[in-house]
Structure formats: C-alpha cells, structure tokens
Coordinates of C-alpha atoms in Angstrom, one line a residue:
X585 CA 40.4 15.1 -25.5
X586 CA 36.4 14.4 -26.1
X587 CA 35.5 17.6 -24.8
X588 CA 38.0 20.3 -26.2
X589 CA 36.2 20.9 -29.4
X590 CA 32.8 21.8 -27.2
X591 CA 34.5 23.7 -25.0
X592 CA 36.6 26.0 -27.2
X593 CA 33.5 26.6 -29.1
X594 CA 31.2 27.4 -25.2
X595 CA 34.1 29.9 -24.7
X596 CA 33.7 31.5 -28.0
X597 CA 30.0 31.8 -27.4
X598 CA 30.7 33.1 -23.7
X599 CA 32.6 35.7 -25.3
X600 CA 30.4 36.6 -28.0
X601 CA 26.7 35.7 -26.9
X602 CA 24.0 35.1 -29.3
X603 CA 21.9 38.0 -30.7
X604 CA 18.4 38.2 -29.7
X605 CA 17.5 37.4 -33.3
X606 CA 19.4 33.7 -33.4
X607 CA 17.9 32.6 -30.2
X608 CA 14.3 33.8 -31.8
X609 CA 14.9 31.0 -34.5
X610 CA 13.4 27.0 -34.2
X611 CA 15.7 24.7 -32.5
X612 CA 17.2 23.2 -35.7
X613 CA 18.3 26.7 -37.0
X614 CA 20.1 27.9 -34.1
X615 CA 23.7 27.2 -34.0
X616 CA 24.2 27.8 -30.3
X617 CA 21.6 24.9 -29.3
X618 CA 23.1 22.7 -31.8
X619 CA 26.5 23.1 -29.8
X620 CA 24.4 22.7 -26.4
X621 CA 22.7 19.7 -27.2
X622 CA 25.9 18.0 -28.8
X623 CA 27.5 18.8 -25.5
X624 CA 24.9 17.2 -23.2
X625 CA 25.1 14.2 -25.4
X626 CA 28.9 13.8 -24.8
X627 CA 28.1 14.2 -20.9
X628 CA 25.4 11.6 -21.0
X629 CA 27.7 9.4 -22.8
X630 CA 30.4 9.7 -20.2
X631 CA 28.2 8.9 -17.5
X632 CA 27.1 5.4 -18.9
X633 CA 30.9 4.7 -20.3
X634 CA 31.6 5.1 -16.6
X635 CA 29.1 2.9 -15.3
X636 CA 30.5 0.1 -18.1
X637 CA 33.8 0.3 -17.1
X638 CA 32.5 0.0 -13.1
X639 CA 30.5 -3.2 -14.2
X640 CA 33.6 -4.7 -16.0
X641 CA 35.9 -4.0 -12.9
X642 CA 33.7 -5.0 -10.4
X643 CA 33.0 -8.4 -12.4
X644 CA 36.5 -8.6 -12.6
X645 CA 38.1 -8.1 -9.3
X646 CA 35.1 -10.0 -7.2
X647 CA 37.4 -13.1 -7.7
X648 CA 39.8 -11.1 -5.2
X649 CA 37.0 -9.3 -3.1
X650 CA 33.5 -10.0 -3.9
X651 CA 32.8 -8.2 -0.4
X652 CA 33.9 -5.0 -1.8
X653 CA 31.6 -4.3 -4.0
X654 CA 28.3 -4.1 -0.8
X655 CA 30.9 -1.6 1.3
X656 CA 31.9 0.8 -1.1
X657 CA 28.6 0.8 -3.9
X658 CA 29.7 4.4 -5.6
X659 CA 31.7 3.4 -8.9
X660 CA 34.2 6.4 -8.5
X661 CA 35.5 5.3 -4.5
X662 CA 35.1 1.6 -5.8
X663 CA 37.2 2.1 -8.5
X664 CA 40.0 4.4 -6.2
X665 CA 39.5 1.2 -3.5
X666 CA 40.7 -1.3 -5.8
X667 CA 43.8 0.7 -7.4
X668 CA 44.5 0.8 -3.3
X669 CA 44.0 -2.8 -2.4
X670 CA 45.6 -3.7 -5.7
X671 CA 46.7 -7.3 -5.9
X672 CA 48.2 -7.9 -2.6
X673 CA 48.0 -10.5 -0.4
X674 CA 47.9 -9.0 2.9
X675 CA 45.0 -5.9 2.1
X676 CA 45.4 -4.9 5.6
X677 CA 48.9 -2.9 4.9
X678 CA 46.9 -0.3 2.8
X679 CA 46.1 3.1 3.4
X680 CA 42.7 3.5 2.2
X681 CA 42.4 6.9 4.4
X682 CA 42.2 9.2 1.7
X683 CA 40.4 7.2 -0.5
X684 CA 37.6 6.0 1.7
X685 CA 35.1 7.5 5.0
X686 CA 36.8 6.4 8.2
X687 CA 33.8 4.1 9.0
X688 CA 34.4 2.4 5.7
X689 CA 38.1 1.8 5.7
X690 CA 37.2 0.2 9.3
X691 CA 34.6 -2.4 7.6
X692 CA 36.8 -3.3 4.2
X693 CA 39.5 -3.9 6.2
X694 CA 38.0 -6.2 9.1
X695 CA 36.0 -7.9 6.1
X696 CA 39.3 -8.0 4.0
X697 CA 41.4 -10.7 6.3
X698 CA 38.3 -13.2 6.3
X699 CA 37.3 -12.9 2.7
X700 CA 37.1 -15.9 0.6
X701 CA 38.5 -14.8 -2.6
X702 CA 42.0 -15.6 -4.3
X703 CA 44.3 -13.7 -5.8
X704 CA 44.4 -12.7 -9.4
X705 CA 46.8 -13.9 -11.7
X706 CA 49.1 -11.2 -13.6
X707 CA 46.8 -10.9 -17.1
X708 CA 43.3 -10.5 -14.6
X709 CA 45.0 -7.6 -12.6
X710 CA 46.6 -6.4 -15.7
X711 CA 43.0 -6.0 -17.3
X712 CA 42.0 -4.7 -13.6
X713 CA 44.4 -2.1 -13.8
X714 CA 44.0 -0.9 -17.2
X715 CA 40.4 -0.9 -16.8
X716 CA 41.2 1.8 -13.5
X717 CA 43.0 3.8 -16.1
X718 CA 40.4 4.3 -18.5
X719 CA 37.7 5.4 -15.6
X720 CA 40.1 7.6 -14.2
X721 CA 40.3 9.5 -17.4
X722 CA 36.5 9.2 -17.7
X723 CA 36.4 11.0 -14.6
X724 CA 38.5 14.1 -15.7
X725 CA 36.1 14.2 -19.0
X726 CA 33.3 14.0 -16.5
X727 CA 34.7 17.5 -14.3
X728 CA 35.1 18.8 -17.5
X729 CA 31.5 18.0 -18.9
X730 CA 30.5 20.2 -15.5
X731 CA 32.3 23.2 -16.8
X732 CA 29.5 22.5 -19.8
X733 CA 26.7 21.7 -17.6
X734 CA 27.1 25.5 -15.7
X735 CA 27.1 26.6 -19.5
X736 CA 23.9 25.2 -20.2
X737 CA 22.4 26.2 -17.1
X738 CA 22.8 29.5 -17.7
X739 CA 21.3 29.9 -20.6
X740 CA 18.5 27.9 -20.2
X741 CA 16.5 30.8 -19.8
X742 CA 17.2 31.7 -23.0
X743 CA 16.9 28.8 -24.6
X744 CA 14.2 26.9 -22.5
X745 CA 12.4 29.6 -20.7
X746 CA 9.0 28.0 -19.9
X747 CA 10.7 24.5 -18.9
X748 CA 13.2 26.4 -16.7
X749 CA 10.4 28.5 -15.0
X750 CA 8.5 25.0 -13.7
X751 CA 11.5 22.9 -12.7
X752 CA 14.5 25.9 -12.8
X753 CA 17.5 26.0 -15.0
X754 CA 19.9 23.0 -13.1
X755 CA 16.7 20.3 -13.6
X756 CA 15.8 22.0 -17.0
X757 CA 19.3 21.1 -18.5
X758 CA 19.3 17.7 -16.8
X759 CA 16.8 16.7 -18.9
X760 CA 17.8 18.2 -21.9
X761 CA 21.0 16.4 -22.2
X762 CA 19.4 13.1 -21.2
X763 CA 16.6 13.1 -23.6
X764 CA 18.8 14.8 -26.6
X765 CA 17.2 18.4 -26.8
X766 CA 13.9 20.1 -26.6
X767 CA 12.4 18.3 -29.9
X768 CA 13.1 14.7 -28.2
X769 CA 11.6 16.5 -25.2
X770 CA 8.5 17.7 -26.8
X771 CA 7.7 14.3 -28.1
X772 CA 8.4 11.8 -25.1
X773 CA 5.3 10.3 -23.5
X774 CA 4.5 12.4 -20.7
X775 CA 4.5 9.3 -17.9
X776 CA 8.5 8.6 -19.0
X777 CA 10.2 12.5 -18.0
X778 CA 10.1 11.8 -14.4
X779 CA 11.9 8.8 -14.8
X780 CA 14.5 10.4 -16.9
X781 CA 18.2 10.6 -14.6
X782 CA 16.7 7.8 -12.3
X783 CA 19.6 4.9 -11.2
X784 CA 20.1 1.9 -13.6
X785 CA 20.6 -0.4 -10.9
X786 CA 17.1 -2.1 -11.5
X787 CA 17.3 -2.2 -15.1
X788 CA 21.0 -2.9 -15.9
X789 CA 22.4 -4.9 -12.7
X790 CA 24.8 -1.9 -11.7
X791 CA 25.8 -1.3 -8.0
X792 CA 24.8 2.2 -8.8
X793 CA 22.9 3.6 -5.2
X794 CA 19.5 5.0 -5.0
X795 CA 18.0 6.6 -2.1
X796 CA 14.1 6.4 -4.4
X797 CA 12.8 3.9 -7.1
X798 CA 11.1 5.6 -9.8
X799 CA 12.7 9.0 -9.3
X800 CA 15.3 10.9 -11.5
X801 CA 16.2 14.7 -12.2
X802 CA 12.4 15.8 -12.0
X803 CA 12.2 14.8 -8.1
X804 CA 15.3 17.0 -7.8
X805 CA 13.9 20.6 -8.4
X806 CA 12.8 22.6 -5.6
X807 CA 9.2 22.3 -6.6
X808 CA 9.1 18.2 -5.5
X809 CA 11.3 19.1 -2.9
X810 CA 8.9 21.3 -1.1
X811 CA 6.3 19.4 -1.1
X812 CA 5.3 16.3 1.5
X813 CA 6.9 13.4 1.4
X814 CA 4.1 11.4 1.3
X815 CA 2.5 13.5 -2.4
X816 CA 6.2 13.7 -3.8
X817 CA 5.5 10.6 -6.0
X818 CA 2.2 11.9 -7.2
X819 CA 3.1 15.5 -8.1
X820 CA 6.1 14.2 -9.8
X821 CA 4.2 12.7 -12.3
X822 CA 2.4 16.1 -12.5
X823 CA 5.3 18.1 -12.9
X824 CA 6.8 15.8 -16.0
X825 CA 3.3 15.9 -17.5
X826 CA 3.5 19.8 -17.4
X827 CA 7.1 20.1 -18.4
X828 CA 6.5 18.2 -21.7
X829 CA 4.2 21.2 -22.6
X830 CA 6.7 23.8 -21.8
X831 CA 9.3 21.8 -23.8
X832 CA 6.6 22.3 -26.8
X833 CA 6.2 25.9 -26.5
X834 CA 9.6 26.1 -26.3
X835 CA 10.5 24.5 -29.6
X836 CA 7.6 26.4 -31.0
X837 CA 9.5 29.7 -29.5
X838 CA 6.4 31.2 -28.2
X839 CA 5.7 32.5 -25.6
X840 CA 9.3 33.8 -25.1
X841 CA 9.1 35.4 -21.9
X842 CA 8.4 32.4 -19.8
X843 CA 4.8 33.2 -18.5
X844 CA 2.9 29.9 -20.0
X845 CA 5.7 28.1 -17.4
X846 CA 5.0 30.1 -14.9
X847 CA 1.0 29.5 -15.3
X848 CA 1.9 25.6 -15.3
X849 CA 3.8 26.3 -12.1
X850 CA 0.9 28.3 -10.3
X851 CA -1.5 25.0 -11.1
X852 CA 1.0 22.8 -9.5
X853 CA 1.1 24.9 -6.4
X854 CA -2.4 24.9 -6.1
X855 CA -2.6 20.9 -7.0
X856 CA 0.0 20.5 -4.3
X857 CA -2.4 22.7 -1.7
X858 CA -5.1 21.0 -2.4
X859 CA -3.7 17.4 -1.5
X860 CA -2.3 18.8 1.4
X861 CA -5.2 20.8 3.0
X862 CA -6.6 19.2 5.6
X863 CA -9.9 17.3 5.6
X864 CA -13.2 19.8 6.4
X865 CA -13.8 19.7 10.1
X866 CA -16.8 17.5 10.9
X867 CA -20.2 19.8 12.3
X868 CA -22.1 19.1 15.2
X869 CA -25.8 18.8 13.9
X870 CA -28.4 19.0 15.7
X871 CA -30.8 16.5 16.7
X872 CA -34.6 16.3 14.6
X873 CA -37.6 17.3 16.5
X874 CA -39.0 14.5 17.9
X875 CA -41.9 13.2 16.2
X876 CA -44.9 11.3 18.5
X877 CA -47.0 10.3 16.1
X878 CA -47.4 7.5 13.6
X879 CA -44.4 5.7 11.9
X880 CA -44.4 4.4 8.8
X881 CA -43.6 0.8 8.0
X882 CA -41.5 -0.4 5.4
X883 CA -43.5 -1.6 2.6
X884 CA -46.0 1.1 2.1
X885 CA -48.8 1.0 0.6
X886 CA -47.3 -2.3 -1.9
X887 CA -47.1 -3.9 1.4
X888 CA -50.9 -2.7 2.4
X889 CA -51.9 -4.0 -0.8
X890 CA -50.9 -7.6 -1.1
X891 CA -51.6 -7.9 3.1
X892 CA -53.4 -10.9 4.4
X893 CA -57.1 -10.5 3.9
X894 CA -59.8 -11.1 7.0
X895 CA -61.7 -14.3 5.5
X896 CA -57.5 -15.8 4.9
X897 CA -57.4 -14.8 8.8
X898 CA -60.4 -16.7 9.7
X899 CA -59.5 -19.4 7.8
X900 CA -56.1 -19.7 9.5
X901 CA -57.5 -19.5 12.9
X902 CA -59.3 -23.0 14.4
X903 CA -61.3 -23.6 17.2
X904 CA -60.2 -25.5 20.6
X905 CA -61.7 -28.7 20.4
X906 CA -63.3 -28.6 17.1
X907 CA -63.5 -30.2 13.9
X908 CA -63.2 -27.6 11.5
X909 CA -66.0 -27.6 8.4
X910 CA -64.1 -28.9 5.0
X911 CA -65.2 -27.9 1.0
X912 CA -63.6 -30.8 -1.3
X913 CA -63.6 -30.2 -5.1
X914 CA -61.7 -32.6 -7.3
X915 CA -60.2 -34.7 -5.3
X916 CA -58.8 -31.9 -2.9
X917 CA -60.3 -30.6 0.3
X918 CA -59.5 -26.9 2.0
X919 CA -60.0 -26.2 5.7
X920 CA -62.8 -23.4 6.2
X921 CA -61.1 -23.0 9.6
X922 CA -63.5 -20.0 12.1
X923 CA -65.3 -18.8 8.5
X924 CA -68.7 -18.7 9.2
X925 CA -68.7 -20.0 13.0
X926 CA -70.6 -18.3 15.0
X927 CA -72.7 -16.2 12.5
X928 CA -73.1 -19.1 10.0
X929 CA -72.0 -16.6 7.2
X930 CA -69.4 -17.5 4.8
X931 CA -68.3 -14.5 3.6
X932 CA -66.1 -12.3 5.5
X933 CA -66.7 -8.8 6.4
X934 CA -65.6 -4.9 5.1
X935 CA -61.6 -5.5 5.6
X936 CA -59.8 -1.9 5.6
X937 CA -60.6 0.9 3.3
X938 CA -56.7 1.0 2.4
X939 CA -55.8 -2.6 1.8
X940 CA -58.5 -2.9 -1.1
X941 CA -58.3 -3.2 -4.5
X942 CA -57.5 0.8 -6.2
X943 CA -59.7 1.7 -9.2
X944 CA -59.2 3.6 -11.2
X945 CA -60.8 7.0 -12.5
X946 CA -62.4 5.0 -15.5
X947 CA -63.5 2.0 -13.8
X948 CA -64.9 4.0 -10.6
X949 CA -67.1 6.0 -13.5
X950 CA -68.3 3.0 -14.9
X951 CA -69.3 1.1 -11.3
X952 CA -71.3 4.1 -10.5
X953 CA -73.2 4.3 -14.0
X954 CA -74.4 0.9 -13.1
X955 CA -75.2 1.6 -9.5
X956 CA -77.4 3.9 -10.3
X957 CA -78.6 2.2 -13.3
X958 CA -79.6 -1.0 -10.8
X959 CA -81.0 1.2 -8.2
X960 CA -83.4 3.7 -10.6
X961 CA -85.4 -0.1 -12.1
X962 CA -87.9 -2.0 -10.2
X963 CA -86.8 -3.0 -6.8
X964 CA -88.5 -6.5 -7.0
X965 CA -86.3 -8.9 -5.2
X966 CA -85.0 -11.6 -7.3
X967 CA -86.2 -14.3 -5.7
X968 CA -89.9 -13.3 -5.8
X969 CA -92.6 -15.6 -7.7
X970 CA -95.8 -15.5 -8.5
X971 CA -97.4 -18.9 -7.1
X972 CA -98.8 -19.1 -4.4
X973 CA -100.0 -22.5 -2.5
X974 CA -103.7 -22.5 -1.3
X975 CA -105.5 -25.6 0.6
X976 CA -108.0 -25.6 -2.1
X977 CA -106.6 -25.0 -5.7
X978 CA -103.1 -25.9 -5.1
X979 CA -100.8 -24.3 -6.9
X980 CA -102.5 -20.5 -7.5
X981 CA -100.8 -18.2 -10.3
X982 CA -101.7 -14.7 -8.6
X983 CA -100.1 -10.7 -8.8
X984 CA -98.4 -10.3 -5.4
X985 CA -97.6 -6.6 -6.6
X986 CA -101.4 -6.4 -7.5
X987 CA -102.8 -7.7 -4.8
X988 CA -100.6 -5.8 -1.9
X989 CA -101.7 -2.3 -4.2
X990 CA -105.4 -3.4 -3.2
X991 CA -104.8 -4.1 0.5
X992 CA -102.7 -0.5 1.2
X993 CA -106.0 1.2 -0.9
X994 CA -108.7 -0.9 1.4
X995 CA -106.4 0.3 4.6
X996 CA -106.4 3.7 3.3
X997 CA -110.3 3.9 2.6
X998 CA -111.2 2.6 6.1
X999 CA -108.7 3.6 8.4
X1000 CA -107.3 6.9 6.9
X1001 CA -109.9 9.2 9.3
X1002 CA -110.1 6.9 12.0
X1003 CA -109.5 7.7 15.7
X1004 CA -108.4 5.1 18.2
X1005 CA -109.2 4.9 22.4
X1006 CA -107.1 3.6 24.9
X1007 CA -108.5 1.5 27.5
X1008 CA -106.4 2.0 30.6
X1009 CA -106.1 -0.1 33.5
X1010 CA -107.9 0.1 36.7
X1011 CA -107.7 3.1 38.5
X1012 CA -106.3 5.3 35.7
X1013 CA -108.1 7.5 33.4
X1014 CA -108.8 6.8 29.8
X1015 CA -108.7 9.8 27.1
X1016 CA -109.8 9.8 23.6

C-alpha cells in the first residue's frame, strides 16, 4: 500500500527515538524530518486525490441525481450515498440509514421520486462504480495517514518547538505537511499561512463545505479560537505572520527550547487585549468660568486693519432730500455723499487708534526726526507775504516780522509800569 513504507519506518523511529544530537542538526541533515515531511506529503496527496475522484463521481452520476450532490455536500457520505442508491430505478427501496443522518435520508428520499434525471447506461455506472472503489481505498489510506499525523504531532516539539508553542503541535503539523516542511515554511509570504488548509470549493468548483471563507488550519488552534468572533479574522493574519518567524528559527535550530514562540505568543495575547478592551469611559468636565467681559471677533486685528474708514462712511451716507456734492475727473464723477456737510471740511476726522496704519520701529524713528526737525525752524506760516496794500502807494514791500518786533517794544516802553482805574457805576465805589 502507499503508506506501508512510512509507517514501518515511524515504528522503527517510535521504537528507537532520535538522539538529542540528530534533532540538533539543519532540516536537510536529519533523517527523521526527512521521513516526517515525506509522510505529510503522501497525506496531502490523498486528500486532493479524494477530492478528484468526488469531482469525477459527482460529474458523473448528476445525470441520475443532480439533487444529490446539495443534500449530502461531504465527499465521503456522497460517495457511500451513491454506492446505496446505485443504478436503480425506484431509489426509494434503499436503506440509506447507516449511511446517512436521519434528517437526510428523509430529504434524498422525498427529493429522489420527483427528480428529473435518467438512468445511467451500464458503461456510466460501470465508471461510477469503479470510481466508488478507488475512494473507498483512498479512504483507508487516509485512516492510515492519521496514524502518521499523531506521529508528527508528537514530535513537533522536537522538531518545531517555537511554531508549536504559538499555534500547538496538532495546527503546527497541519501546516507542515501542507506547505512541504519547515524550509517551504520559512519562505512563504507571510499573508498566504492562514489560508493554508482552507476549502477549495472557491477555487476549484468542489462541493467541499466551509463553515468560513479565508480560513484554514491557522483559525483552528486554540489561540483564534479564544478570541472574539468579531477580531478572529484580524489576529489570524497576526498569528500566520508570527508563525513564519518561528518556522525560521526553527530551521535555523535556535532557540531550541521554544521561548522566542512563546514571546510571539505573549505579543499576540496582548494584541488580542488590546482590540478587545473597551473604549475609555467618557469624563464629565467641567464647565469654564464664565467670562463678562469683551469677546473677540473673528478677524482680529487683519480684520481691524482693512475695516471701513470714517471719510468711506461719510461718503456712503446721503442726506434726505439732498443733492449730494459731485468731484468729476476724466470723464468720471464720485459722490462726496455727508463729507464735509455741516462743517464744510473735506477731510474726515482721527478714525481709531487701532484701525491705522502700523509703523514700524524704523519708520516711527524717522517721522519723529522730522517732527522735531519742522518744529525747532522758524514758525512763519506758509502762507505769509510781505506786501502789503496801502491807499496811497499801492502795493508796499514791508517786514511784517520787523515791524510787529517794534510795536511789542513801543507797548513795552509805555505801558510796562503803568497802572489802570476802574470807573464803576453809580452808586459803587471805585478803587485804584
């Protein structure tokens, strides 16, 4: 048979175990994995030959009960059911009550006398049958393949001692014999190891069921299982990410006592506590003092800046009833609006200290300089001449400067000492 050469040889090792020393070597020099990994290739092989032969019977015998294959979707009962039902044509006289649940064998059979297939002509239900045959042998390869499974599992701390400590041994040789040892392992991108052992009825077509899409041997260890449904797909992807780094310090064989899995493991935990905590409970703050006095606007002081001056106010404003005054230049005229009613002054007064112009340190400097510059010269108005009209000589070119000098010195030389007397009315006294 296919698995009588791997088992005599797991019996051999079960009776003689490895020495410490050839489980210290690489992967590659030990002949124990070598064995290990051959057998978990031989049970990954079985499983897809079965799933063939399912595909090839079920293509097959849906000409004679395409209802079958939605009542009974597991390849080993469906195969069973049709070796039952064979090629009869009254399915109602078999005796599926070994074969199938109770609430099954209710269902094929009601469905079975108002199907609309035909029956099978000797050569299809000789290929039918034969095909039964060979998946019936498949099946006691596959019970034997388990005897090599328990094997592996129970020296995956041995062999895989990191990787077993994050996922366990019975997950740990899963995905050993579906990726083909610890080096394939090592090397696999680490968004594919969750999806290794999940159902190929997406990819493939096969009536295979599946409870999960996207889910395979990693979302069986304990570890998923513990953890919320609702953050089992998300740490999944955690756990296959970690478990490719145990698989490389596995092949590496360091770190031989398992404790860089267990680390891995403790970060999981904690990963998985942290999504699940609950959300910090919301605190009741206080309300601010209340504040009386002046707000602020929006704008600040940009907005105090470019605001509307008071001769622009002025202008905008207009008097009931009256024309406003117009200034035209070029062929356009502007409306002087209230500028200069009233006080007949055209320039507006002091707006607010805030909204003007800033200067700055230089130019306020300089505008002093010439403040004082203008105030410390001669304080001779600007408009001042020196002509003077007379109603004898005209036009007279005279010193205004010189000639008010000489009236403040005659004032001073006559009335500088003099005393004045008040002249009351009638019946009052005068004083000097």
């Amino acid at each position: 048979m296919l698995f009588d050469e791997p088992i005599h040889e797991i019996e051999k090792y079960q009776a003689n175990p490895s020495t410490p020393e050839a489980m210290s070597l690489p992967a590659h020099l030990n002949p124990e994995y070598t064995l290990i990994v051959q057998a978990n290739n031989l049970s990954v092989d079985v499983d897809n030959e079965i799933l063939v032969v399912h595909k090839f019977i079920r293509d097959h015998y849906a000409a004679k009960f395409p209802e079958l294959e939605q009542l009974v979707p597991e390849p080993s009962q469906y195969v069973r059911a049709v070796r039952v039902l064979a090629n009869t044509e009254d399915p109602t006289k078999a005796d599926l009550a070994g074969v199938l649940p109770p609430a099954v064998v209710m269902s094929v059979l009601i469905t079975a006398t108002t199907t609309s297939g035909q029956t099978l002509t000797d050569a299809q239900w000789a290929a039918v049958e034969k095909a039964c045959d060979l998946a019936d042998k498949l099946e006691e390869a596959r019970k034997k393949a388990k005897q090599i499974f328990m094997y592996v599992s129970s020296r995956m701390n041995v062999l895989a001692p990191n990787l077993s400590a994050i996922v366990g041994t019975t997950t740990a040789a899963k995905l050993l014999g579906v990726a083909g040892g610890l080096g394939p392992l090592a090397k696999m991108p680490s968004c594919n190891v969750h999806l290794l052992g999940a159902q190929k009825k997406i990819a493939l077509g096969f009536s295979a069921y599946t409870q999960r899409r996207h889910t395979g041997f990693v979302f069986q260890s304990d570890l998923i299982q513990q953890t919320p449904a609702e953050y089992q797909l998300k740490v999944q992807r955690t756990v296959g990410a970690k478990s490719v780094l145990a698989a490389r310090m596995d092949l590496e064989r360091t770190r031989r006592d398992g404790s860089y899995g267990e680390e891995l493991r403790e970060k999981i935990e904690k990963h998985i506590d942290r999504l699940a905590a609950p959300p910090p409970a919301k605190t009741t703050k206080a309300l601010p003092i209340p504040n009386d006095g002046p707000k602020k606007r929006r704008g600040g002081k940009r907005q105090e800046a470019y605001a509307q001056t008071e001769l622009r106010k002025l202008q905008n404003r207009m008097a009931f009833g009256e024309a406003e005054d117009e200034v035209g230049a070029f062929d356009q005229t502007k409306g002087l609006g209230m500028i200069g009613v009233g006080t007949g002054k055209v320039r507006a007064g002091m707006g607010e200290a805030k909204s003007r112009a800033k200067l700055s340190k230089a130019n306020k400097l300089r505008t002093a300089t010439l403040t004082r510059a203008a105030q410390g010269g001669s304080s001779t108005s600007g408009t001042a001449t020196s002509l003077t009209v007379t109603p004898v000589q005209g036009f007279e070119l005279t010193n205004r400067a010189a000639a008010a000098q000489r009236v403040k010195e005659a004032n001073e030389r006559w009335f500088a000492s003099g005393n004045f007397s008040f002249v009351g009315q009638k019946g009052t006294s005068s004083r000097v």
